[in-house]
Amino acid sequence: MATYQTSDTTWSDWAYDLGTTTATVWDIWNEGTTYPYFPDTSTVWYTWNEGTIYPYFSEKKSHAQKMQDKIWAEWSKHIKKNAEATAKELLMELIGEEQAKIYEETGRLFVKGKKFDYIIRKGERTLKIEKDKVVDLCVHIPTSYPLTDNVIGLKLAIENDEDNILRMANASNRRNKPEKLPMAACM
Amino acid sequence: MGEMRVMHQDEGDFKHIWDPEIEDECDAMELLFDSLLEKGFTAYRVKKDGEKSSSKMVGFDPNAGKMIMVPKMAGG
């Protein structure tokens, strides 16, 4: 009478004869036959991903990343624009509506210090005005802040702490004072 | 009412207001003021409504009116 084996009993017999387990079989298979190519499960998985599936995911991931970067860039632009508008409102509270309009047009604010006069330029170096010379001063709050916040900060610092500003600033491009200084808002 | 404007890189500035008559509000603002100074901010008292003049503050004054907190400056 024929004896019918199931896969479980076959496996059990085979494993019993060899005195082995699935882990060992896997090991033997790797080591014996295919070791040079698939030394362990993680490498098999990695190779499979890299070879077949990975490029697909890579493309999708790259597309998603690009979209995310685009959205973030737009959002950052929006935030910066609002932050700059808020800073302009604060400046208007300090210099009044009329002068704020001139600032809006020129991007410049004239400030009187105890030693010198200055023209603070939005997004540019501040102009120190001497008797017959002008000098560029590089001094600012962190550049991540709105440009008009920097103008406000410089105005307040020049009015109250001029010596400290002059000490900190990197001065360059000392030149003859032009006959006519550029138009700027003032108080 | 007191008003403190704290410059902020993403928002332009944050406006904090307090009632100088309410001690708890003044205490909270003093804590904020001190922590900002520790971070390197400079405090300026300014006049409202475009009036000329400002002054540097070294300690919190609940009756200062309006003040602006400016982050640390650096030479370029």
mmCIF file of C-alpha atoms in Angstrom:
data_model
loop_
_atom_site.group_PDB
_atom_site.id
_atom_site.type_symbol
_atom_site.label_atom_id
_atom_site.label_comp_id
_atom_site.label_asym_id
_atom_site.label_seq_id
_atom_site.Cartn_x
_atom_site.Cartn_y
_atom_site.Cartn_z
ATOM 1 C CA MET A 1 0.000 0.000 0.000
ATOM 2 C CA ALA A 2 1.377 3.344 -1.042
ATOM 3 C CA THR A 3 2.239 5.853 1.651
ATOM 4 C CA TYR A 4 1.214 9.392 0.874
ATOM 5 C CA GLN A 5 3.457 12.092 2.207
ATOM 6 C CA THR A 6 2.500 15.712 2.746
ATOM 7 C CA SER A 7 4.928 18.544 2.206
ATOM 8 C CA ASP A 8 5.251 18.936 5.963
ATOM 9 C CA THR A 9 6.199 15.317 6.532
ATOM 10 C CA THR A 10 8.572 15.353 3.577
ATOM 11 C CA TRP A 11 10.276 18.439 4.928
ATOM 12 C CA SER A 12 10.336 16.909 8.393
ATOM 13 C CA ASP A 13 11.912 13.682 7.127
ATOM 14 C CA TRP A 14 14.450 15.541 5.038
ATOM 15 C CA ALA A 15 15.333 17.892 7.863
ATOM 16 C CA TYR A 16 15.547 14.921 10.267
ATOM 17 C CA ASP A 17 17.865 13.019 7.955
ATOM 18 C CA LEU A 18 20.118 16.022 7.505
ATOM 19 C CA GLY A 19 19.729 17.079 11.117
ATOM 20 C CA THR A 20 19.069 20.624 9.997
ATOM 21 C CA THR A 21 16.582 23.526 10.248
ATOM 22 C CA THR A 22 15.237 26.101 7.800
ATOM 23 C CA ALA A 23 17.795 28.625 8.984
ATOM 24 C CA THR A 24 20.586 26.199 8.281
ATOM 25 C CA VAL A 25 19.124 25.274 4.898
ATOM 26 C CA TRP A 26 19.029 28.952 4.013
ATOM 27 C CA ASP A 27 22.592 29.255 5.147
ATOM 28 C CA ILE A 28 23.717 26.212 3.201
ATOM 29 C CA TRP A 29 21.931 27.449 0.100
ATOM 30 C CA ASN A 30 23.645 30.811 0.357
ATOM 31 C CA GLU A 31 26.997 29.470 1.275
ATOM 32 C CA GLY A 32 26.994 26.496 -1.057
ATOM 33 C CA THR A 33 25.442 27.558 -4.297
ATOM 34 C CA THR A 34 24.706 31.193 -4.558
ATOM 35 C CA TYR A 35 26.895 32.819 -1.939
ATOM 36 C CA PRO A 36 28.828 35.058 -4.280
ATOM 37 C CA TYR A 37 25.578 36.766 -5.269
ATOM 38 C CA PHE A 38 23.248 36.534 -2.255
ATOM 39 C CA PRO A 39 25.135 36.301 0.995
ATOM 40 C CA ASP A 40 22.175 37.164 3.251
ATOM 41 C CA THR A 41 18.526 38.155 3.233
ATOM 42 C CA SER A 42 19.180 41.903 3.511
ATOM 43 C CA THR A 43 21.442 41.802 0.465
ATOM 44 C CA VAL A 44 18.865 39.799 -1.463
ATOM 45 C CA TRP A 45 16.241 42.368 -0.584
ATOM 46 C CA TYR A 46 18.567 45.260 -1.418
ATOM 47 C CA THR A 47 19.573 43.699 -4.723
ATOM 48 C CA TRP A 48 15.969 43.050 -5.627
ATOM 49 C CA ASN A 49 15.034 46.637 -4.840
ATOM 50 C CA GLU A 50 17.972 48.099 -6.650
ATOM 51 C CA GLY A 51 17.574 45.878 -9.646
ATOM 52 C CA THR A 52 13.862 45.789 -10.252
ATOM 53 C CA ILE A 53 11.724 47.915 -8.029
ATOM 54 C CA TYR A 54 13.964 50.691 -6.757
ATOM 55 C CA PRO A 55 14.188 52.802 -9.911
ATOM 56 C CA TYR A 56 10.382 53.035 -9.982
ATOM 57 C CA PHE A 57 10.172 54.175 -6.391
ATOM 58 C CA SER A 58 13.157 56.404 -6.869
ATOM 59 C CA GLU A 59 11.414 58.207 -9.704
ATOM 60 C CA LYS A 60 8.217 58.614 -7.671
ATOM 61 C CA LYS A 61 10.180 59.767 -4.649
ATOM 62 C CA SER A 62 12.107 62.268 -6.692
ATOM 63 C CA HIS A 63 8.883 63.641 -8.207
ATOM 64 C CA ALA A 64 7.267 63.919 -4.767
ATOM 65 C CA GLN A 65 10.364 65.665 -3.440
ATOM 66 C CA LYS A 66 10.317 68.142 -6.311
ATOM 67 C CA MET A 67 6.634 68.903 -5.688
ATOM 68 C CA GLN A 68 7.301 69.350 -1.990
ATOM 69 C CA ASP A 69 10.212 71.693 -2.687
ATOM 70 C CA LYS A 70 8.049 73.725 -5.062
ATOM 71 C CA ILE A 71 5.235 74.041 -2.522
ATOM 72 C CA TRP A 72 7.699 74.976 0.202
ATOM 73 C CA ALA A 73 9.343 77.608 -2.011
ATOM 74 C CA GLU A 74 5.944 79.183 -2.769
ATOM 75 C CA TRP A 75 4.952 79.071 0.878
ATOM 76 C CA SER A 76 8.253 80.640 1.964
ATOM 77 C CA LYS A 77 7.762 83.407 -0.587
ATOM 78 C CA HIS A 78 4.269 84.041 0.790
ATOM 79 C CA ILE A 79 5.525 84.115 4.383
ATOM 80 C CA LYS A 80 8.403 86.445 3.512
ATOM 81 C CA LYS A 81 6.058 88.798 1.667
ATOM 82 C CA ASN A 82 3.714 88.985 4.663
ATOM 83 C CA ALA A 83 6.605 89.415 7.080
ATOM 84 C CA GLU A 84 7.954 92.318 5.005
ATOM 85 C CA ALA A 85 4.482 93.926 4.901
ATOM 86 C CA THR A 86 4.254 93.670 8.706
ATOM 87 C CA ALA A 87 7.706 95.226 9.064
ATOM 88 C CA LYS A 88 6.646 98.126 6.798
ATOM 89 C CA GLU A 89 3.600 98.707 8.986
ATOM 90 C CA LEU A 90 5.859 98.941 12.020
ATOM 91 C CA LEU A 91 8.128 101.402 10.237
ATOM 92 C CA MET A 92 5.108 103.485 9.264
ATOM 93 C CA GLU A 93 4.133 103.683 12.931
ATOM 94 C CA LEU A 94 7.582 105.108 13.626
ATOM 95 C CA ILE A 95 8.014 107.562 10.766
ATOM 96 C CA GLY A 96 4.445 108.398 9.808
ATOM 97 C CA GLU A 97 2.419 107.693 6.708
ATOM 98 C CA GLU A 98 3.909 110.388 4.496
ATOM 99 C CA GLN A 99 7.518 109.338 5.055
ATOM 100 C CA ALA A 100 6.514 105.692 4.771
ATOM 101 C CA LYS A 101 5.347 106.450 1.222
ATOM 102 C CA ILE A 102 8.765 107.897 0.381
ATOM 103 C CA TYR A 103 10.390 104.822 1.898
ATOM 104 C CA GLU A 104 8.116 102.614 -0.183
ATOM 105 C CA GLU A 105 9.278 104.450 -3.317
ATOM 106 C CA THR A 106 12.968 104.735 -2.529
ATOM 107 C CA GLY A 107 13.735 101.958 -0.017
ATOM 108 C CA ARG A 108 15.839 104.487 1.898
ATOM 109 C CA LEU A 109 15.619 106.095 5.328
ATOM 110 C CA PHE A 110 17.664 109.096 6.450
ATOM 111 C CA VAL A 111 18.755 108.950 10.110
ATOM 112 C CA LYS A 112 20.654 111.522 12.151
ATOM 113 C CA GLY A 113 23.201 110.145 14.582
ATOM 114 C CA LYS A 114 25.144 112.126 17.164
ATOM 115 C CA LYS A 115 28.345 111.985 15.090
ATOM 116 C CA PHE A 116 27.226 111.413 11.501
ATOM 117 C CA ASP A 117 24.189 111.264 9.294
ATOM 118 C CA TYR A 118 23.208 108.000 7.646
ATOM 119 C CA ILE A 119 21.074 106.718 4.818
ATOM 120 C CA ILE A 120 19.849 103.233 5.622
ATOM 121 C CA ARG A 121 19.143 101.385 2.399
ATOM 122 C CA LYS A 122 16.792 98.437 2.275
ATOM 123 C CA GLY A 123 18.727 95.346 1.258
ATOM 124 C CA GLU A 124 21.943 97.311 0.735
ATOM 125 C CA ARG A 125 24.812 98.678 2.768
ATOM 126 C CA THR A 126 24.139 101.680 4.950
ATOM 127 C CA LEU A 127 25.632 104.954 3.810
ATOM 128 C CA LYS A 128 27.546 106.928 6.429
ATOM 129 C CA ILE A 129 27.668 110.572 5.460
ATOM 130 C CA GLU A 130 30.737 112.472 6.576
ATOM 131 C CA LYS A 131 31.513 116.120 5.885
ATOM 132 C CA ASP A 132 32.745 115.567 2.360
ATOM 133 C CA LYS A 133 32.901 111.781 2.092
ATOM 134 C CA VAL A 134 30.477 108.897 2.096
ATOM 135 C CA VAL A 135 31.281 105.394 3.334
ATOM 136 C CA ASP A 136 29.486 102.080 2.937
ATOM 137 C CA LEU A 137 28.787 100.323 6.233
ATOM 138 C CA CYS A 138 27.969 96.644 6.439
ATOM 139 C CA VAL A 139 26.109 95.937 9.674
ATOM 140 C CA HIS A 140 22.769 94.234 10.022
ATOM 141 C CA ILE A 141 20.436 91.976 11.978
ATOM 142 C CA PRO A 142 20.377 88.313 10.786
ATOM 143 C CA THR A 143 19.558 88.195 7.091
ATOM 144 C CA SER A 144 16.627 85.819 7.654
ATOM 145 C CA TYR A 145 14.598 88.753 9.024
ATOM 146 C CA PRO A 146 12.538 91.019 6.744
ATOM 147 C CA LEU A 147 14.623 93.731 5.103
ATOM 148 C CA THR A 148 12.545 96.532 6.601
ATOM 149 C CA ASP A 149 13.011 95.077 10.099
ATOM 150 C CA ASN A 150 16.705 95.571 9.451
ATOM 151 C CA VAL A 151 16.078 99.212 8.503
ATOM 152 C CA ILE A 152 14.125 99.735 11.757
ATOM 153 C CA GLY A 153 16.797 97.987 13.804
ATOM 154 C CA LEU A 154 19.544 100.128 12.288
ATOM 155 C CA LYS A 155 17.580 103.327 12.778
ATOM 156 C CA LEU A 156 17.070 102.576 16.477
ATOM 157 C CA ALA A 157 20.653 101.449 16.951
ATOM 158 C CA ILE A 158 22.104 104.548 15.254
ATOM 159 C CA GLU A 159 19.911 106.859 17.314
ATOM 160 C CA ASN A 160 20.831 105.178 20.596
ATOM 161 C CA ASP A 161 24.090 103.322 20.193
ATOM 162 C CA GLU A 162 25.962 104.947 17.322
ATOM 163 C CA ASP A 163 29.448 104.181 18.651
ATOM 164 C CA ASN A 164 28.641 100.487 18.919
ATOM 165 C CA ILE A 165 27.301 100.409 15.349
ATOM 166 C CA LEU A 166 30.423 102.144 14.041
ATOM 167 C CA ARG A 167 32.593 99.666 15.949
ATOM 168 C CA MET A 168 30.742 96.640 14.583
ATOM 169 C CA ALA A 169 30.322 97.807 11.000
ATOM 170 C CA ASN A 170 32.596 96.769 8.203
ATOM 171 C CA ALA A 171 33.380 100.074 6.469
ATOM 172 C CA SER A 172 34.355 100.173 2.814
ATOM 173 C CA ASN A 173 34.362 102.230 -0.358
ATOM 174 C CA ARG A 174 35.087 105.640 1.174
ATOM 175 C CA ARG A 175 34.528 108.155 -1.583
ATOM 176 C CA ASN A 176 33.753 111.782 -2.251
ATOM 177 C CA LYS A 177 30.328 112.888 -1.196
ATOM 178 C CA PRO A 178 28.126 113.421 -4.232
ATOM 179 C CA GLU A 179 26.685 116.878 -4.785
ATOM 180 C CA LYS A 180 23.214 115.578 -4.269
ATOM 181 C CA LEU A 181 22.409 112.721 -1.911
ATOM 182 C CA PRO A 182 19.761 110.221 -2.974
ATOM 183 C CA MET A 183 16.208 110.880 -1.879
ATOM 184 C CA ALA A 184 15.212 109.137 1.319
ATOM 185 C CA ALA A 185 12.451 109.108 3.883
ATOM 186 C CA CYS A 186 13.244 110.929 7.114
ATOM 187 C CA MET A 187 11.633 111.986 10.360
ATOM 188 C CA MET B 1 -1.761 99.578 27.686
ATOM 189 C CA GLY B 2 1.825 98.523 27.052
ATOM 190 C CA GLU B 3 2.919 97.189 23.674
ATOM 191 C CA MET B 4 5.972 95.119 22.867
ATOM 192 C CA ARG B 5 6.857 94.354 19.256
ATOM 193 C CA VAL B 6 9.257 91.461 18.939
ATOM 194 C CA MET B 7 10.886 91.153 15.528
ATOM 195 C CA HIS B 8 10.423 87.728 14.011
ATOM 196 C CA GLN B 9 11.929 86.307 10.845
ATOM 197 C CA ASP B 10 8.744 84.646 9.539
ATOM 198 C CA GLU B 11 6.115 87.020 10.863
ATOM 199 C CA GLY B 12 7.713 90.469 10.694
ATOM 200 C CA ASP B 13 6.974 90.917 14.346
ATOM 201 C CA PHE B 14 4.798 89.666 17.179
ATOM 202 C CA LYS B 15 2.780 92.191 19.118
ATOM 203 C CA HIS B 16 2.388 91.601 22.848
ATOM 204 C CA ILE B 17 0.158 93.888 24.885
ATOM 205 C CA TRP B 18 -0.341 94.149 28.627
ATOM 206 C CA ASP B 19 -2.166 96.193 31.174
ATOM 207 C CA PRO B 20 0.328 97.962 33.489
ATOM 208 C CA GLU B 21 -2.289 97.741 36.247
ATOM 209 C CA ILE B 22 -2.364 93.927 36.177
ATOM 210 C CA GLU B 23 0.583 92.459 38.029
ATOM 211 C CA ASP B 24 0.438 88.990 36.433
ATOM 212 C CA GLU B 25 0.561 90.453 32.945
ATOM 213 C CA CYS B 26 3.501 92.668 33.891
ATOM 214 C CA ASP B 27 5.346 89.695 35.411
ATOM 215 C CA ALA B 28 4.830 87.622 32.262
ATOM 216 C CA MET B 29 6.080 90.464 30.074
ATOM 217 C CA GLU B 30 9.099 90.977 32.274
ATOM 218 C CA LEU B 31 9.991 87.303 31.873
ATOM 219 C CA LEU B 32 9.688 87.615 28.098
ATOM 220 C CA PHE B 33 11.698 90.831 28.092
ATOM 221 C CA ASP B 34 14.518 89.271 30.121
ATOM 222 C CA SER B 35 14.609 86.098 28.020
ATOM 223 C CA LEU B 36 14.878 88.150 24.821
ATOM 224 C CA LEU B 37 17.716 90.214 26.231
ATOM 225 C CA GLU B 38 19.473 86.981 27.147
ATOM 226 C CA LYS B 39 19.104 85.864 23.526
ATOM 227 C CA GLY B 40 20.874 89.013 22.370
ATOM 228 C CA PHE B 41 17.895 91.232 21.529
ATOM 229 C CA THR B 42 18.075 94.944 22.244
ATOM 230 C CA ALA B 43 15.045 96.761 23.624
ATOM 231 C CA TYR B 44 14.070 100.246 22.508
ATOM 232 C CA ARG B 45 11.326 102.369 23.924
ATOM 233 C CA VAL B 46 9.639 104.269 21.100
ATOM 234 C CA LYS B 47 6.942 106.882 20.965
ATOM 235 C CA LYS B 48 3.613 106.071 19.461
ATOM 236 C CA ASP B 49 2.131 107.764 16.416
ATOM 237 C CA GLY B 50 5.332 108.597 14.626
ATOM 238 C CA GLU B 51 6.694 110.925 17.302
ATOM 239 C CA LYS B 52 10.434 111.347 17.061
ATOM 240 C CA SER B 53 12.735 109.885 19.736
ATOM 241 C CA SER B 54 13.567 106.477 21.050
ATOM 242 C CA SER B 55 15.677 105.192 23.907
ATOM 243 C CA LYS B 56 17.466 101.994 24.754
ATOM 244 C CA MET B 57 16.072 99.971 27.659
ATOM 245 C CA VAL B 58 18.137 97.795 29.964
ATOM 246 C CA GLY B 59 15.309 96.670 32.237
ATOM 247 C CA PHE B 60 11.606 96.087 31.817
ATOM 248 C CA ASP B 61 9.340 99.003 32.622
ATOM 249 C CA PRO B 62 5.620 98.145 32.584
ATOM 250 C CA ASN B 63 4.830 101.811 31.992
ATOM 251 C CA ALA B 64 7.202 102.167 29.031
ATOM 252 C CA GLY B 65 4.349 102.332 26.569
ATOM 253 C CA LYS B 66 5.605 100.978 23.280
ATOM 254 C CA MET B 67 8.840 99.061 22.831
ATOM 255 C CA ILE B 68 10.566 97.244 19.976
ATOM 256 C CA MET B 69 12.811 94.253 20.461
ATOM 257 C CA VAL B 70 15.555 94.077 17.812
ATOM 258 C CA PRO B 71 17.682 90.952 17.264
ATOM 259 C CA LYS B 72 21.434 91.088 17.619
ATOM 260 C CA MET B 73 23.354 93.071 15.029
ATOM 261 C CA ALA B 74 26.576 91.936 13.430
ATOM 262 C CA GLY B 75 29.102 93.501 11.118
ATOM 263 C CA GLY B 76 29.309 92.094 7.599
#
